[in-house]
Tab-separated table of C-alpha atoms in Angstrom:
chain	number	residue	atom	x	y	z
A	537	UNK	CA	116.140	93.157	88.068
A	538	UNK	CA	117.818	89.604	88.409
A	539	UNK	CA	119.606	88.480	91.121
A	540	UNK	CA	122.523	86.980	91.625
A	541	UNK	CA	123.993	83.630	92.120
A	542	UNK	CA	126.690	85.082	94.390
A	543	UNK	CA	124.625	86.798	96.882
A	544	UNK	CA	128.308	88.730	97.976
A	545	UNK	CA	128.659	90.159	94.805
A	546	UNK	CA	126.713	93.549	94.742
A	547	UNK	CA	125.439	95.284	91.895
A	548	UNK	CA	126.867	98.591	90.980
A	549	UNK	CA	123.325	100.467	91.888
A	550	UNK	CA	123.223	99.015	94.971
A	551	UNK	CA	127.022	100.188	95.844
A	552	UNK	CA	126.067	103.606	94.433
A	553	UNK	CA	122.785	103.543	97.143
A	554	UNK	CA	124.412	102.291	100.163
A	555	UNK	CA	127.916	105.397	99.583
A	556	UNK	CA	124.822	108.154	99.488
A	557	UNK	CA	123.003	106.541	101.917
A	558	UNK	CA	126.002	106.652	104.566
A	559	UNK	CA	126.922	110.357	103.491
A	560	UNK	CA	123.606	111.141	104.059
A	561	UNK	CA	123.151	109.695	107.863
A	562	UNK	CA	126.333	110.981	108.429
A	563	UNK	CA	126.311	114.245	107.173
A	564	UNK	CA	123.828	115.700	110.216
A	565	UNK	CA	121.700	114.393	113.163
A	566	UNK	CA	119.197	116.727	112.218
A	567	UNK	CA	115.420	116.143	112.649
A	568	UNK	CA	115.557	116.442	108.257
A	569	UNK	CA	118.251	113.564	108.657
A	570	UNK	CA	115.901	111.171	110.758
A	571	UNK	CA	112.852	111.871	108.551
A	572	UNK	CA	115.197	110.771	105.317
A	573	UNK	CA	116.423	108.110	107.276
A	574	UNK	CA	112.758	106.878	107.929
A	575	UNK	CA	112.141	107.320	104.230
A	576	UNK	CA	114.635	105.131	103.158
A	577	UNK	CA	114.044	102.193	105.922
A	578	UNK	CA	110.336	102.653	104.225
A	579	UNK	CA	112.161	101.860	100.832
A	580	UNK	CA	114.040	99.309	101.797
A	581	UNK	CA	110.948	97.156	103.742
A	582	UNK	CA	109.345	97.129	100.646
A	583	UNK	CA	112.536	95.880	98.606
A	584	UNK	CA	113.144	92.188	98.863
A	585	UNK	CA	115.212	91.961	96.017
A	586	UNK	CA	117.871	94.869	96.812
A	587	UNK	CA	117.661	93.398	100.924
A	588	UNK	CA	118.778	89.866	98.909
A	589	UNK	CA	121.738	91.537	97.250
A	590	UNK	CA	123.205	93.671	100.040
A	591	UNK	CA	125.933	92.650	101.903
A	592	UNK	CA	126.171	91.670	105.629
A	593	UNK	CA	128.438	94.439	106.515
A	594	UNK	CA	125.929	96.989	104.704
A	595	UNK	CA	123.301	95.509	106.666
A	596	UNK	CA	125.246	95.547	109.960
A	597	UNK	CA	125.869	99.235	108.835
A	598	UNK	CA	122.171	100.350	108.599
A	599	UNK	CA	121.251	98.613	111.665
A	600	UNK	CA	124.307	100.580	113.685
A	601	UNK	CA	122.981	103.423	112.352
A	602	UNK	CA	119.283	102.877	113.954
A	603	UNK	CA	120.409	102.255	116.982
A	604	UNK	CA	122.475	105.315	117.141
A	605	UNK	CA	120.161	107.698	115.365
A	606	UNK	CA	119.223	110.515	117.660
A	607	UNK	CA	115.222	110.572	119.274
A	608	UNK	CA	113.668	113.329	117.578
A	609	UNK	CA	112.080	115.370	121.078
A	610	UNK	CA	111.878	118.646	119.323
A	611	UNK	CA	108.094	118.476	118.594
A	612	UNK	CA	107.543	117.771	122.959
A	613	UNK	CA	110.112	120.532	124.137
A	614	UNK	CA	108.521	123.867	124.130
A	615	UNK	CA	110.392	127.041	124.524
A	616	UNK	CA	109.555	129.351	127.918
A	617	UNK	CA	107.156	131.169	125.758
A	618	UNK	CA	105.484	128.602	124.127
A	619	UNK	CA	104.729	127.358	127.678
A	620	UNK	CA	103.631	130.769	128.789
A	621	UNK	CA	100.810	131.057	125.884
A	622	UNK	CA	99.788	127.365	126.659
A	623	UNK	CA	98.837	128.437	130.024
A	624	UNK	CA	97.446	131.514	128.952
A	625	UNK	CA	94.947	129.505	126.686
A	626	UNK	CA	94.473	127.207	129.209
A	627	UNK	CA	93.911	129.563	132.130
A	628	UNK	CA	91.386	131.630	129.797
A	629	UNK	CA	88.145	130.648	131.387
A	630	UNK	CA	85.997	133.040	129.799
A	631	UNK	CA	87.019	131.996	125.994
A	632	UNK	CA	87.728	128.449	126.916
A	633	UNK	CA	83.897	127.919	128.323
A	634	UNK	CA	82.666	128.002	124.746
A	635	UNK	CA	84.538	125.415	123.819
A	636	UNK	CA	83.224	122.649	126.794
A	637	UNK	CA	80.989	119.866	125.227
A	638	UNK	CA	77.300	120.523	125.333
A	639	UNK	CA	75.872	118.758	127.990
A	640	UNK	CA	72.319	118.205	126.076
A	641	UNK	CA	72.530	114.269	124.774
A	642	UNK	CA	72.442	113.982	121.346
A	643	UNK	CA	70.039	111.314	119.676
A	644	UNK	CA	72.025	109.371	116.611
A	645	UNK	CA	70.805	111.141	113.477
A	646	UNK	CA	70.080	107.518	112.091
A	647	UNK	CA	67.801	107.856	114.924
A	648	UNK	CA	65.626	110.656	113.864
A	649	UNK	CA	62.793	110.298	116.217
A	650	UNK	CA	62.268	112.808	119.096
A	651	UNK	CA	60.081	112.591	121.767
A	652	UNK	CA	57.063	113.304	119.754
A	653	UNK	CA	57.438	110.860	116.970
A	654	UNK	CA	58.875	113.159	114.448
A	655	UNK	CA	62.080	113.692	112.811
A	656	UNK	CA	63.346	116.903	115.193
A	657	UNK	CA	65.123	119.901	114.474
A	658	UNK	CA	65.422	120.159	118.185
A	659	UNK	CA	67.384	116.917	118.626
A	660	UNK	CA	70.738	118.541	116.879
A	661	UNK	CA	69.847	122.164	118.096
A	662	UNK	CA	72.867	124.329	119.761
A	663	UNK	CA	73.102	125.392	123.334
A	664	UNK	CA	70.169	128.146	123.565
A	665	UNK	CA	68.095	129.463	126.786
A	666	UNK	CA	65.353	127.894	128.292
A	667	UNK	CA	62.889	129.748	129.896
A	668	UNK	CA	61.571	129.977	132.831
A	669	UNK	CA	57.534	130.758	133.410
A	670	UNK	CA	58.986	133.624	135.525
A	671	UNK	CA	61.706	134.639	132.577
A	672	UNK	CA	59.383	134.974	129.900
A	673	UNK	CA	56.624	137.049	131.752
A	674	UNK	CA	59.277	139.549	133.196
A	675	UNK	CA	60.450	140.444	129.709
A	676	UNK	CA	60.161	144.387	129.118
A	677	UNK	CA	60.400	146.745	126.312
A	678	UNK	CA	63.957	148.656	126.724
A	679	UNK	CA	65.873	151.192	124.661
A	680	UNK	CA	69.544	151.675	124.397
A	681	UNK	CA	69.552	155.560	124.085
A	682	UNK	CA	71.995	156.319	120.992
A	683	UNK	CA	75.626	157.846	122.087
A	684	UNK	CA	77.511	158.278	119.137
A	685	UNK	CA	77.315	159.217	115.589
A	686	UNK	CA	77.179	155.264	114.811
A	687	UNK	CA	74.177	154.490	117.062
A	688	UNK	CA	72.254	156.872	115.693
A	689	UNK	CA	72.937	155.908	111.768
A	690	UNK	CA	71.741	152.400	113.188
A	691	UNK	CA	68.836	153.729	115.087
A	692	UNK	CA	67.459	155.569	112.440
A	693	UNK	CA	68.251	152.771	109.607
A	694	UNK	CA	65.961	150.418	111.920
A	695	UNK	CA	63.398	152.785	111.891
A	696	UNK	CA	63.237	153.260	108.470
A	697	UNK	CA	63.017	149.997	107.739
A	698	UNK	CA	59.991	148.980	110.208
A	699	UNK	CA	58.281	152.181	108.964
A	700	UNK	CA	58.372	150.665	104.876
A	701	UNK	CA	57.405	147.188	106.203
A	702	UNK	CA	54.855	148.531	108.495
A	703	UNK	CA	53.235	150.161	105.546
A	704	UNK	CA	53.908	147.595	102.903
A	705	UNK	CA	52.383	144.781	104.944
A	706	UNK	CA	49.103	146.724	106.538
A	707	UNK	CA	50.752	146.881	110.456
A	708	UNK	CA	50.572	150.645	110.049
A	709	UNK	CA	46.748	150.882	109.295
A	710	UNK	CA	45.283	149.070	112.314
A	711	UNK	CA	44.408	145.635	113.453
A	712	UNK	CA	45.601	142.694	111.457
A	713	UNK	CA	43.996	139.404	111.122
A	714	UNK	CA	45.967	135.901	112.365
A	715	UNK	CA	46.601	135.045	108.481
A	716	UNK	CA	48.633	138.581	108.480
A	717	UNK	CA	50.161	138.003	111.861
A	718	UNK	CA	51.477	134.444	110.086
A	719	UNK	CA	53.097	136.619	106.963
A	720	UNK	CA	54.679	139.197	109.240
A	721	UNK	CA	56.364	136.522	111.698
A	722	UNK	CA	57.313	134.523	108.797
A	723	UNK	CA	58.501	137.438	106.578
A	724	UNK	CA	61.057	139.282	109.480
A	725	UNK	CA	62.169	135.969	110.750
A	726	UNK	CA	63.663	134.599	107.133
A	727	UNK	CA	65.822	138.326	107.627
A	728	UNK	CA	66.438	138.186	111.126
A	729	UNK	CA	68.427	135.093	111.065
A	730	UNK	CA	70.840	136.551	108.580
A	731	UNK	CA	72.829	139.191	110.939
A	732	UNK	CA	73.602	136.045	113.183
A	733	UNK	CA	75.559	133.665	110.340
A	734	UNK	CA	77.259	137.405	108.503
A	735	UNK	CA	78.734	137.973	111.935
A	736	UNK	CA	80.072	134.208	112.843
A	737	UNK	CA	81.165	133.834	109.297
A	738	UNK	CA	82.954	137.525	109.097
A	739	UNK	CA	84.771	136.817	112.801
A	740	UNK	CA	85.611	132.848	111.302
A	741	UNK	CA	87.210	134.425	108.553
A	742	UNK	CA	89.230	136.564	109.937
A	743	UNK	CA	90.059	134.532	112.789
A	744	UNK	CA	91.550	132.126	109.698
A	745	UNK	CA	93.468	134.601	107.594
A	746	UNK	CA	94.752	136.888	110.644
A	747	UNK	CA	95.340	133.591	112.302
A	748	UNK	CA	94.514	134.454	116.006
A	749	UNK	CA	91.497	133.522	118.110
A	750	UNK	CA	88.217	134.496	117.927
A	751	UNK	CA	87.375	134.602	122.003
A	752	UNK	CA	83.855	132.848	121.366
A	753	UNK	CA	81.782	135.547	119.511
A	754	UNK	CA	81.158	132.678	116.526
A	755	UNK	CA	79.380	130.395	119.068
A	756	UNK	CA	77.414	133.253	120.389
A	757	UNK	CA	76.603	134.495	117.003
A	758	UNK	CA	75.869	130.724	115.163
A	759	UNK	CA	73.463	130.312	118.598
A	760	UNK	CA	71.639	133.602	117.772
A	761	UNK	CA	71.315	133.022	113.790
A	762	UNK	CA	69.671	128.939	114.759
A	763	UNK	CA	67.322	130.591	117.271
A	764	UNK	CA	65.963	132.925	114.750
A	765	UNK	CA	65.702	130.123	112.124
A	766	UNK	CA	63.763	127.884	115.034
A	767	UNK	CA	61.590	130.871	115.054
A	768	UNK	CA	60.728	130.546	111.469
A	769	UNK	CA	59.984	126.367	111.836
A	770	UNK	CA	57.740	126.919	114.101
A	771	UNK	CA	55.755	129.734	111.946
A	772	UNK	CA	55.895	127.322	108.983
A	773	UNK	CA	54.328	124.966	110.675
A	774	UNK	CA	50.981	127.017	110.754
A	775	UNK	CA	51.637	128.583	107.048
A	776	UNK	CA	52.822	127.301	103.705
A	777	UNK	CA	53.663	130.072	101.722
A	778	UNK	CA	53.089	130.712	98.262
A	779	UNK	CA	55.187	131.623	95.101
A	780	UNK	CA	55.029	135.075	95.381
A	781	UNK	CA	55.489	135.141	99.106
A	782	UNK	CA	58.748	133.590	98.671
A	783	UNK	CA	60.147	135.410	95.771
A	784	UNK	CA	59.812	138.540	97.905
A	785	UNK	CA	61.108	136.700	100.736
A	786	UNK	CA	64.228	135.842	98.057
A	787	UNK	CA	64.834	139.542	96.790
A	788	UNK	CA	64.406	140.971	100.065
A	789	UNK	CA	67.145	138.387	102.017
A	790	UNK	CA	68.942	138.852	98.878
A	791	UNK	CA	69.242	142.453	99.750
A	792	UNK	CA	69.494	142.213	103.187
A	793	UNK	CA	72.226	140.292	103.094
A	794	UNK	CA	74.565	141.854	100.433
A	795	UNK	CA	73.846	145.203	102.760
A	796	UNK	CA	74.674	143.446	106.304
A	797	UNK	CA	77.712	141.968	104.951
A	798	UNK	CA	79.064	144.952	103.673
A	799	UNK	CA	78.074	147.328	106.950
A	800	UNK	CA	79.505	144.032	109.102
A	801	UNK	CA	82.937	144.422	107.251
A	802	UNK	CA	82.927	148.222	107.946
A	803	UNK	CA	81.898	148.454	111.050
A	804	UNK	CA	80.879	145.722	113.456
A	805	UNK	CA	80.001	148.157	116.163
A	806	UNK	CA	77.362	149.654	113.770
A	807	UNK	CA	76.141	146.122	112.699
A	808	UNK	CA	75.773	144.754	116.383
A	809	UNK	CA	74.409	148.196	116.939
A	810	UNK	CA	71.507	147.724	113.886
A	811	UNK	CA	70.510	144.452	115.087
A	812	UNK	CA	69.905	145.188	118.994
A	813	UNK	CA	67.616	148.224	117.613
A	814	UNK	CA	66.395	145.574	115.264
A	815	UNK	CA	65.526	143.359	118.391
A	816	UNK	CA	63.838	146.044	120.451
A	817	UNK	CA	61.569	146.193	117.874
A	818	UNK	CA	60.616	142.584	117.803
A	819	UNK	CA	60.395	143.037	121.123
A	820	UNK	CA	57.493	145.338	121.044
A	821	UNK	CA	55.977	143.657	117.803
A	822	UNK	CA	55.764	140.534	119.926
A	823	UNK	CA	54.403	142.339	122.955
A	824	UNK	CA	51.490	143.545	120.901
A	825	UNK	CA	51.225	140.112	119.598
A	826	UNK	CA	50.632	138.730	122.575
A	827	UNK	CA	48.465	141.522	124.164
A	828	UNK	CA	45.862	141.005	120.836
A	829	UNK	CA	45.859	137.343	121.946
A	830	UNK	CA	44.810	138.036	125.666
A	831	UNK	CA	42.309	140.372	124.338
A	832	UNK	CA	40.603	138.045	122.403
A	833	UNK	CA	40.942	139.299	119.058
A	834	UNK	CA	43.190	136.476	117.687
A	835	UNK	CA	40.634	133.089	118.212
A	836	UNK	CA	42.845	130.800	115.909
A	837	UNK	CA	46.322	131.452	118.079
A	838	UNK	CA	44.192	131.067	121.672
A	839	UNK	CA	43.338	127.678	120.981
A	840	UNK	CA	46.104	126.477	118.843
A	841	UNK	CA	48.793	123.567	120.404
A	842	UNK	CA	52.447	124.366	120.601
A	843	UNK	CA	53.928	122.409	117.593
A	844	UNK	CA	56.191	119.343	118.230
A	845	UNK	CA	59.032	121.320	117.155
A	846	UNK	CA	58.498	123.916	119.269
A	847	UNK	CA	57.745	122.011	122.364
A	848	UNK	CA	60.887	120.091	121.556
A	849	UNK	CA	63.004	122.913	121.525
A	850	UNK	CA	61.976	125.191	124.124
A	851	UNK	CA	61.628	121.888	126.570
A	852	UNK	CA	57.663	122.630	126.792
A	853	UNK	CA	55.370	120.828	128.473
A	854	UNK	CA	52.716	118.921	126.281
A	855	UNK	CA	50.004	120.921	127.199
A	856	UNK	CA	51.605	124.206	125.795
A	857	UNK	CA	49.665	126.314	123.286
A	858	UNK	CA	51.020	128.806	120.520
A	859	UNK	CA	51.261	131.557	123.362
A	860	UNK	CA	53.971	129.828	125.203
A	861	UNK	CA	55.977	129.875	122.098
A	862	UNK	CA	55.087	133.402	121.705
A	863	UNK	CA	56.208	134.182	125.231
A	864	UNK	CA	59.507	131.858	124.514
A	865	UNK	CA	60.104	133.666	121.487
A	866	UNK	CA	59.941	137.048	122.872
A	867	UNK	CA	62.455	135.980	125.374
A	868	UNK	CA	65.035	135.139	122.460
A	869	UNK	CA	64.551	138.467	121.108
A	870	UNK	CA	64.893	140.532	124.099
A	871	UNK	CA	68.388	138.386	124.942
A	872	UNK	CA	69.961	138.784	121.329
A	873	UNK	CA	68.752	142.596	121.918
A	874	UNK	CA	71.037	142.315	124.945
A	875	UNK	CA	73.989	140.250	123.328
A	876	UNK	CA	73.943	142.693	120.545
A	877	UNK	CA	74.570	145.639	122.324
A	878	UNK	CA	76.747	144.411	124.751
A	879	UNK	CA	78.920	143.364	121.710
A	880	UNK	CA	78.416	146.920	120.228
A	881	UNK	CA	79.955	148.458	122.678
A	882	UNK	CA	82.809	145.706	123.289
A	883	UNK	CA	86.432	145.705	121.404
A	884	UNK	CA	87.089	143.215	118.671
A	885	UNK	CA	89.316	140.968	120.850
A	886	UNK	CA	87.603	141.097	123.971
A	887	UNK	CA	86.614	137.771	125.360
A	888	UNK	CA	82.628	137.391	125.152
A	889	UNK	CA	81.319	137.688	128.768
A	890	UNK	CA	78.070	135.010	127.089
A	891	UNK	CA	78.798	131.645	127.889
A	892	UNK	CA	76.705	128.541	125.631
A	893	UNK	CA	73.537	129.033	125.874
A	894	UNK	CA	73.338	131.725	127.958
């Protein structure tokens, strides 16, 4: 627009403007009014031509009208009850631990390098346990007796499923070579870090659409599916699977998961119940694992070196060979054996008693 010779003569826009703007400011202090108010200041900042054509007593108008426009406190002063649930949140040590930084240091990931010269899964690895010599040789082989109609359906789904894999992969029909070791360790972990990431994603959902906390099962449950995946690196390291391997490793995770998911959604105290069954038994599988070893009857995994990744993770010293990761590993499985039945028999909004990386 052009301006004006006379910069007192204002156009009839700007008159127009300057009539709604005053009805406006004075219509309500509200914290609507002061946002609009903002709005418009915005607007005019960024108009040089209309701040040219206004007159001084419009000007001395809008400036009054800063000065006296009310502080908006509304979004600092809580209500009694919003105070009382602040606390509440705040005084909630057993859901609030699982929210405290990790204390591990974190490496850069332009960084890359851990301590053995390798880019590390363990560098970015969540709070998990690490053993003690005296931890991982005290493990033993427990069994939550079934109580209810539920633990039994789980109970009896877990053994049904060991007894077809048993069969299908040779377990059942004696002793079983390293090489078949590898595919069995390989083949359960790829499944048993599924339950973990169903659970944390089921609980993050409905923590989202219900809109209410979780009280720190995700952390617990994201901690346990990593573990088992850890479990898997350090199994690849010593095989590379084939084509076929991992098209039945596809169809059965495939499976697997469609069925967890759906059982998870139905009933989480049958799910949590399914996988600490699930973990006795890899309990016992890696019991007998390790009592072949110490018999003598697996030569390869006696001599073989803890991988890097391993060693990383489970904060090994360099001299550790495969059956300290066995014995580590064991250890994870009989504590998600615990964590899962202690969440089987908990309520859905009861605060989880297992702090990171317990």
């Amino acid at each position: 627009r052009r301006v004006h010779g006379d910069s007192s003569v204002v156009p009839h826009s700007i008159q127009h403007f300057t009539k709604f703007f005053a009805r406006t400011m004075l219509s309500s202090n509200s914290r609507f009014t002061s946002r609009l108010f903002l709005q418009q200041q915005h607007l005019l900042g960024h108009s040089n031509l209309l701040l040219k054509a206004a007159t001084p007593s419009a000007l001395r108008f809008v400036a009054t009208t800063t000065a006296s426009a009310p502080k908006n406190d509304q979004l600092s002063d809580s209500s009694s009850v919003q105070k009382q649930k602040a606390a509440a949140i705040a005084n909630a040590e057993s859901d609030a631990i699982h929210f405290k930084k990790d204390l591990v240091k974190h490496h850069h990931p332009l960084a890359g390098v851990g301590p053995h010269g390798m880019h590390d899964e363990a560098v970015h690895a969540l709070p998990h346990p690490i053993w003690t010599d005296e931890a991982v040789n005290s493990v033993e082989i427990t069994h939550f007796k079934p109580q209810k109609i539920v633990d039994r359906l789980a109970y009896c789904s877990v053994q049904g499923i060991r007894l077809m894999f048993d069969v299908f992969s040779g377990y059942k029909f004696g002793r079983i070579d390293e090489r078949g070791w590898l595919n069995r360790i390989v083949f359960l972990e790829t499944v048993a870090g599924v339950p973990g990431m169903v659970g944390a994603m089921v609980r993050h959902l409905n923590s989202l659409r219900r809109m209410e906390r979780d009280y720190g099962w995700i952390h617990t449950l994201l901690e346990e599916a990593e573990n088992e995946r850890m479990h898997l690196m350090t199994a690849m390291v010593l095989k590379k699977p084939g084509p076929i391997f991992r098209f039945g490793v596809l169809a059965s995770q495939g499976i697997f998961l469609s069925m967890f998911s759906i059982s998870y959604l139905i009933s989480p105290r049958f799910a949590h119940r399914f996988v600490g069954y699930l973990e006795e038994e890899a309990v016992k599988t890696y019991t007998h694992l390790l009592a072949e070893m110490d018999k003598g009857n697996l030569p390869l995994f006696i001599h073989t070196p803890a991988p890097p990744v391993s060693r990383d993770y489970w904060a090994l010293p360099e001299g550790a060979t495969l059956r300290d990761v066995i014995l580590a590993i064991r250890a994870d499985e009989s504590h998600h054996r615990d964590v899962n039945h202690t969440f089987a028999g908990m309520q859905r909004n009861s605060p989880n008693p297992f702090p990171p990386g317990h």
